[in-house]
Short mmCIF file of C-alpha atoms in Angstrom, two decimals:
data_model
loop_
_atom_site.label_atom_id
_atom_site.label_comp_id
_atom_site.label_asym_id
_atom_site.label_seq_id
_atom_site.Cartn_x
_atom_site.Cartn_y
_atom_site.Cartn_z
CA MET W 245 -5.97 16.72 -17.89
CA ASP W 246 -5.12 15.30 -21.30
CA ARG W 247 -2.13 13.03 -21.77
CA GLU W 248 -0.87 10.85 -24.56
CA THR W 249 -1.46 7.13 -24.10
CA PRO W 250 2.01 5.74 -23.35
CA ASP W 251 3.66 2.97 -25.32
CA LEU W 252 3.45 -0.34 -23.46
CA ALA W 253 6.54 -1.84 -21.91
CA ASP W 254 7.10 -5.59 -21.73
CA GLY W 255 4.66 -7.12 -19.22
CA GLU W 256 2.11 -4.28 -19.36
CA VAL W 257 -1.51 -4.18 -20.54
CA LEU W 258 -3.62 -1.26 -21.74
CA ILE W 259 -7.20 -1.23 -20.41
CA ARG W 260 -10.03 0.89 -21.76
CA ASN W 261 -11.85 1.73 -18.53
CA ALA W 262 -15.62 1.22 -18.42
CA CYS W 263 -16.14 1.68 -14.65
CA LEU W 264 -14.10 3.18 -11.84
CA SER W 265 -14.55 2.12 -8.21
CA LEU W 266 -14.81 4.96 -5.68
CA ASP W 267 -13.91 3.32 -2.36
CA ALA W 268 -13.42 4.97 1.03
CA GLY W 269 -9.88 3.59 1.28
CA THR W 270 -8.91 5.62 -1.80
CA ARG W 271 -8.80 8.67 0.49
CA MET W 272 -5.75 7.22 2.27
CA TRP W 273 -3.73 7.33 -0.95
CA MET W 274 -4.35 11.07 -1.32
CA GLY W 275 -2.23 11.97 1.74
CA PRO W 276 1.51 11.90 2.44
CA ARG W 277 1.59 8.79 4.66
CA GLU W 278 3.75 5.98 3.32
CA ASP W 279 2.86 3.31 5.90
CA SER W 280 -0.40 2.22 4.25
CA TYR W 281 -0.79 -0.87 2.10
CA SER W 282 -0.43 1.35 -0.97
CA PRO W 283 1.99 4.27 -1.50
CA PRO W 284 0.61 7.82 -1.70
CA THR W 285 -0.45 9.10 -5.12
CA PRO W 286 2.02 11.74 -6.38
CA LEU W 287 0.58 15.21 -6.98
CA GLY W 288 -0.48 15.62 -10.58
CA SER W 289 -0.92 11.88 -11.11
CA PRO W 290 -4.23 10.11 -11.80
CA ILE W 291 -5.98 8.60 -8.78
CA ILE W 292 -5.36 4.88 -8.39
CA SER W 293 -8.34 2.59 -7.76
CA THR W 294 -9.97 -0.59 -8.95
CA VAL W 295 -11.18 -0.35 -12.54
CA LEU W 296 -13.26 -2.56 -14.81
CA GLY W 297 -12.53 -2.49 -18.51
CA THR W 298 -11.45 -4.20 -21.69
CA VAL W 299 -7.87 -4.93 -22.65
CA THR W 300 -7.07 -3.07 -25.88
CA GLY W 301 -3.35 -3.74 -25.96
CA SER W 302 -1.11 -6.29 -24.28
CA ARG W 303 2.54 -7.10 -23.94
CA HIS W 304 1.84 -9.72 -21.26
CA PRO W 305 1.54 -13.41 -22.23
CA ASP W 306 -1.53 -14.05 -20.03
CA PHE W 307 -3.72 -11.25 -21.42
CA ARG W 308 -4.98 -10.46 -24.89
CA PRO W 309 -7.10 -7.71 -26.49
CA GLY W 310 -10.79 -8.21 -25.77
CA ASP W 311 -10.34 -9.61 -22.26
CA LEU W 312 -12.65 -8.11 -19.63
CA VAL W 313 -10.51 -7.39 -16.57
CA ARG W 314 -10.74 -6.01 -13.06
CA ALA W 315 -7.51 -4.29 -12.09
CA TYR W 316 -5.72 -1.63 -10.14
CA GLY W 317 -5.67 1.18 -12.66
CA GLN W 318 -6.03 4.92 -13.04
CA TRP W 319 -8.99 7.31 -13.05
CA ALA W 320 -8.72 8.01 -16.76
CA ASP W 321 -10.12 6.78 -20.04
CA TYR W 322 -7.35 4.20 -20.16
CA SER W 323 -5.24 2.42 -17.54
CA VAL W 324 -1.78 0.97 -17.94
CA SER W 325 -1.20 -1.90 -15.51
CA CYS W 326 1.53 -4.49 -15.04
CA PRO W 327 -0.07 -7.78 -13.91
CA ASP W 328 3.19 -9.04 -12.44
CA GLU W 329 3.32 -6.04 -10.08
CA VAL W 330 -0.30 -5.05 -9.36
CA TYR W 331 -3.68 -6.76 -9.31
CA VAL W 332 -5.10 -7.56 -12.76
CA GLU W 333 -7.62 -10.39 -13.20
CA ARG W 334 -9.67 -11.61 -16.14
CA VAL W 335 -13.39 -11.75 -15.24
CA SER W 336 -16.49 -13.25 -16.83
CA ARG W 337 -18.79 -11.41 -19.21
CA ARG W 338 -21.72 -13.63 -18.20
CA LEU W 339 -23.04 -11.31 -15.48
CA ASP W 340 -26.20 -9.42 -16.40
CA ASP W 341 -24.65 -6.35 -14.80
CA PRO W 342 -20.83 -6.39 -15.24
CA ARG W 343 -20.54 -3.55 -12.71
CA GLN W 344 -21.08 -6.14 -9.98
CA HIS W 345 -17.47 -7.20 -10.60
CA LEU W 346 -16.72 -4.02 -8.59
CA GLY W 347 -19.50 -4.62 -6.05
CA VAL W 348 -20.94 -7.91 -4.83
CA PHE W 349 -18.33 -9.94 -6.72
CA GLY W 350 -15.47 -7.52 -6.07
CA ALA W 351 -13.43 -6.41 -3.08
CA ASN W 352 -16.48 -5.06 -1.22
CA GLY W 353 -18.27 -8.39 -1.43
CA TRP W 354 -15.18 -10.42 -0.50
CA THR W 355 -14.51 -8.15 2.46
CA ALA W 356 -18.08 -8.40 3.73
CA CYS W 357 -18.21 -12.18 3.39
CA LEU W 358 -14.86 -12.80 5.10
CA GLY W 359 -15.59 -10.23 7.82
CA VAL W 360 -18.87 -11.89 8.75
CA LEU W 361 -18.14 -15.59 8.35
CA GLU W 362 -14.39 -15.99 8.86
CA TYR W 363 -12.90 -13.16 10.92
CA GLY W 364 -16.11 -12.38 12.81
CA ALA W 365 -17.03 -16.08 12.96
CA ALA W 366 -20.67 -15.09 13.47
CA LYS W 367 -22.91 -17.97 14.56
CA PRO W 368 -26.68 -18.35 14.11
CA GLY W 369 -28.62 -16.48 16.77
CA GLU W 370 -25.78 -14.09 17.62
CA THR W 371 -26.08 -10.31 17.49
CA PHE W 372 -24.08 -8.82 14.61
CA VAL W 373 -23.41 -5.08 14.44
CA VAL W 374 -21.76 -3.20 11.57
CA SER W 375 -20.77 0.47 11.35
CA ALA W 376 -21.03 2.54 8.15
CA ALA W 377 -23.86 0.11 7.51
CA SER W 378 -25.31 2.00 4.54
CA GLY W 379 -22.01 1.87 2.66
CA VAL W 380 -21.37 -0.89 0.14
CA THR W 381 -19.35 -3.17 2.43
CA GLY W 382 -21.53 -2.56 5.48
CA ALA W 383 -24.79 -3.16 3.62
CA LEU W 384 -23.49 -6.38 2.08
CA ALA W 385 -22.12 -7.59 5.43
CA GLY W 386 -25.46 -7.04 7.12
CA GLN W 387 -27.34 -8.95 4.43
CA ILE W 388 -24.86 -11.84 4.56
CA ALA W 389 -25.13 -12.01 8.35
CA LYS W 390 -28.94 -11.99 8.15
CA GLN W 391 -28.99 -14.77 5.56
CA HIS W 392 -26.90 -16.87 7.94
CA GLY W 393 -29.31 -16.46 10.84
CA ARG W 394 -27.81 -13.58 12.80
CA ARG W 395 -29.66 -10.71 14.46
CA VAL W 396 -28.35 -7.71 12.52
CA LEU W 397 -28.00 -4.10 13.63
CA GLY W 398 -26.57 -1.30 11.48
CA ILE W 399 -24.99 1.94 12.69
CA THR W 400 -25.61 4.71 10.19
CA GLY W 401 -25.92 8.48 9.91
CA SER W 402 -29.59 9.37 9.29
CA PRO W 403 -33.15 8.11 9.74
CA GLU W 404 -33.47 7.72 5.97
CA LYS W 405 -30.44 5.43 5.81
CA GLY W 406 -31.79 3.47 8.76
CA ALA W 407 -35.11 2.94 6.99
CA TRP W 408 -33.25 1.71 3.89
CA LEU W 409 -31.28 -0.79 6.01
CA ARG W 410 -34.51 -2.19 7.41
CA GLU W 411 -35.73 -2.63 3.82
CA LEU W 412 -32.60 -4.72 3.21
CA GLY W 413 -33.57 -6.99 6.12
CA PHE W 414 -31.62 -5.44 9.01
CA ASP W 415 -33.41 -6.00 12.31
CA ALA W 416 -32.63 -2.51 13.60
CA ALA W 417 -30.60 0.61 12.89
CA VAL W 418 -29.00 3.18 15.18
CA ASP W 419 -28.43 6.78 14.09
CA ARG W 420 -24.95 7.71 15.32
CA THR W 421 -25.71 11.45 15.01
CA THR W 422 -28.41 11.56 17.70
CA GLY W 423 -27.92 11.02 21.43
CA ASP W 424 -25.41 8.77 23.14
CA LEU W 425 -24.38 5.95 20.82
CA GLY W 426 -23.19 3.71 23.65
CA GLU W 427 -26.52 4.01 25.41
CA ALA W 428 -28.40 3.42 22.16
CA LEU W 429 -26.42 0.22 21.58
CA ARG W 430 -27.20 -0.96 25.10
CA GLU W 431 -30.91 -0.48 24.44
CA VAL W 432 -30.98 -2.51 21.23
CA CYS W 433 -28.30 -5.04 22.28
CA PRO W 434 -29.16 -5.68 25.96
CA GLU W 435 -27.15 -8.93 25.99
CA GLY W 436 -24.18 -7.36 24.24
CA ILE W 437 -22.67 -7.44 20.78
CA ASP W 438 -21.35 -10.83 19.69
CA VAL W 439 -19.70 -9.64 16.47
CA TYR W 440 -18.81 -6.07 15.54
CA LEU W 441 -17.63 -5.37 11.99
CA ASP W 442 -15.84 -2.05 12.28
CA ASN W 443 -15.60 0.23 9.26
CA VAL W 444 -15.09 3.49 11.16
CA GLY W 445 -12.86 3.27 14.25
CA GLY W 446 -12.73 6.21 16.65
CA ALA W 447 -15.73 6.98 18.85
CA LEU W 448 -17.89 4.32 17.17
CA LEU W 449 -15.38 1.61 17.99
CA ASP W 450 -15.25 2.79 21.62
CA ALA W 451 -19.05 2.66 21.86
CA ALA W 452 -19.07 -0.89 20.50
CA LEU W 453 -16.21 -2.06 22.75
CA GLY W 454 -18.15 -0.86 25.77
CA ASN W 455 -21.06 -3.07 24.73
CA MET W 456 -19.36 -6.31 23.67
CA ALA W 457 -20.71 -9.62 24.92
CA LEU W 458 -18.33 -12.03 26.62
CA PHE W 459 -16.28 -13.82 23.95
CA GLY W 460 -17.37 -11.23 21.40
CA ARG W 461 -15.30 -10.63 18.28
CA VAL W 462 -14.32 -7.44 16.48
CA ALA W 463 -13.43 -7.66 12.79
CA VAL W 464 -11.45 -4.55 11.82
CA CYS W 465 -12.38 -3.62 8.27
CA GLY W 466 -11.93 0.15 7.90
CA LEU W 467 -11.12 3.42 9.65
CA LEU W 468 -13.37 5.96 7.99
CA SER W 469 -13.05 8.39 10.88
CA VAL W 470 -9.33 8.95 10.27
CA TYR W 471 -8.77 8.59 6.53
CA ASP W 472 -8.46 12.36 6.17
CA ARG W 473 -5.74 12.61 8.84
CA ASP W 474 -2.03 12.76 8.04
CA GLU W 475 -1.02 11.34 11.43
CA PRO W 476 -1.55 7.80 12.77
CA ALA W 477 -4.96 6.95 14.18
CA PRO W 478 -5.27 7.08 17.98
CA GLY W 479 -5.86 3.84 19.85
CA PRO W 480 -9.32 3.00 21.22
CA ALA W 481 -10.16 4.54 24.60
CA ARG W 482 -11.95 1.33 25.57
CA PHE W 483 -8.97 -0.90 24.78
CA ASP W 484 -9.42 -2.58 28.16
CA GLN W 485 -12.54 -4.33 26.88
CA ILE W 486 -10.45 -6.29 24.37
CA LEU W 487 -9.04 -8.09 27.41
CA MET W 488 -12.02 -7.93 29.76
CA ALA W 489 -14.62 -9.30 27.33
CA ALA W 490 -12.43 -11.51 25.13
CA GLY W 491 -12.30 -14.60 27.31
CA PRO W 492 -9.68 -17.35 27.09
CA ILE W 493 -8.61 -18.26 23.56
CA GLU W 494 -9.58 -21.91 23.91
CA ASP W 495 -13.22 -20.85 24.30
CA ARG W 496 -13.37 -18.77 21.11
CA PRO W 497 -15.27 -19.99 18.05
CA GLY W 498 -13.17 -22.05 15.69
CA THR W 499 -10.50 -23.00 18.26
#
């Protein structure tokens, strides 16, 4: 669809897009639900996502033409963004591969790092499990956990993806499409899961909850299994394990 580039209003910047980020969460903005962290995209409008590009026009005092920025923009040749209303940040041109501003050094990398080290509070020697492990966030989370001395297991969807995870340094991988996932997790995590970084929800979350170690932690990162639904996600069937295996709060890491 061709459209004229609009005139900038006060406070807006025009970005010539070089890269567009295709993230799983973008699917949520294509439905009618209005209770997400971003409103639904109106029919006929460009998809909203994170973009990387160069400012070519600015009516905002903090940005000037030539700035390399990462921003919430539109899937189009150009994005119009208002930094006072949505995320727009100037980034460095010193990276050998600027695309990493949308990967390791972007939201996927931040999410993985915080999920492993802060919200999951994974400690050396613990067993760390991540679902959607061959996705960007899952793969980064597993590598971060491994570098910090954790035993790392990835849940993925094929033997080929599992082999790739082992090349990245994962200790093991479980194919969610074959056999009973709960039983498979028990075999590779006989002492339970200390930290589960959940990118999927649904049946995978239930399988992990049934295999949590005492005082285990679950970091909720994504809900891939329900992004294409227009109704709210159902609660976990193994919700009881959040109580049974959590332990008293004073015994949890960081308290």
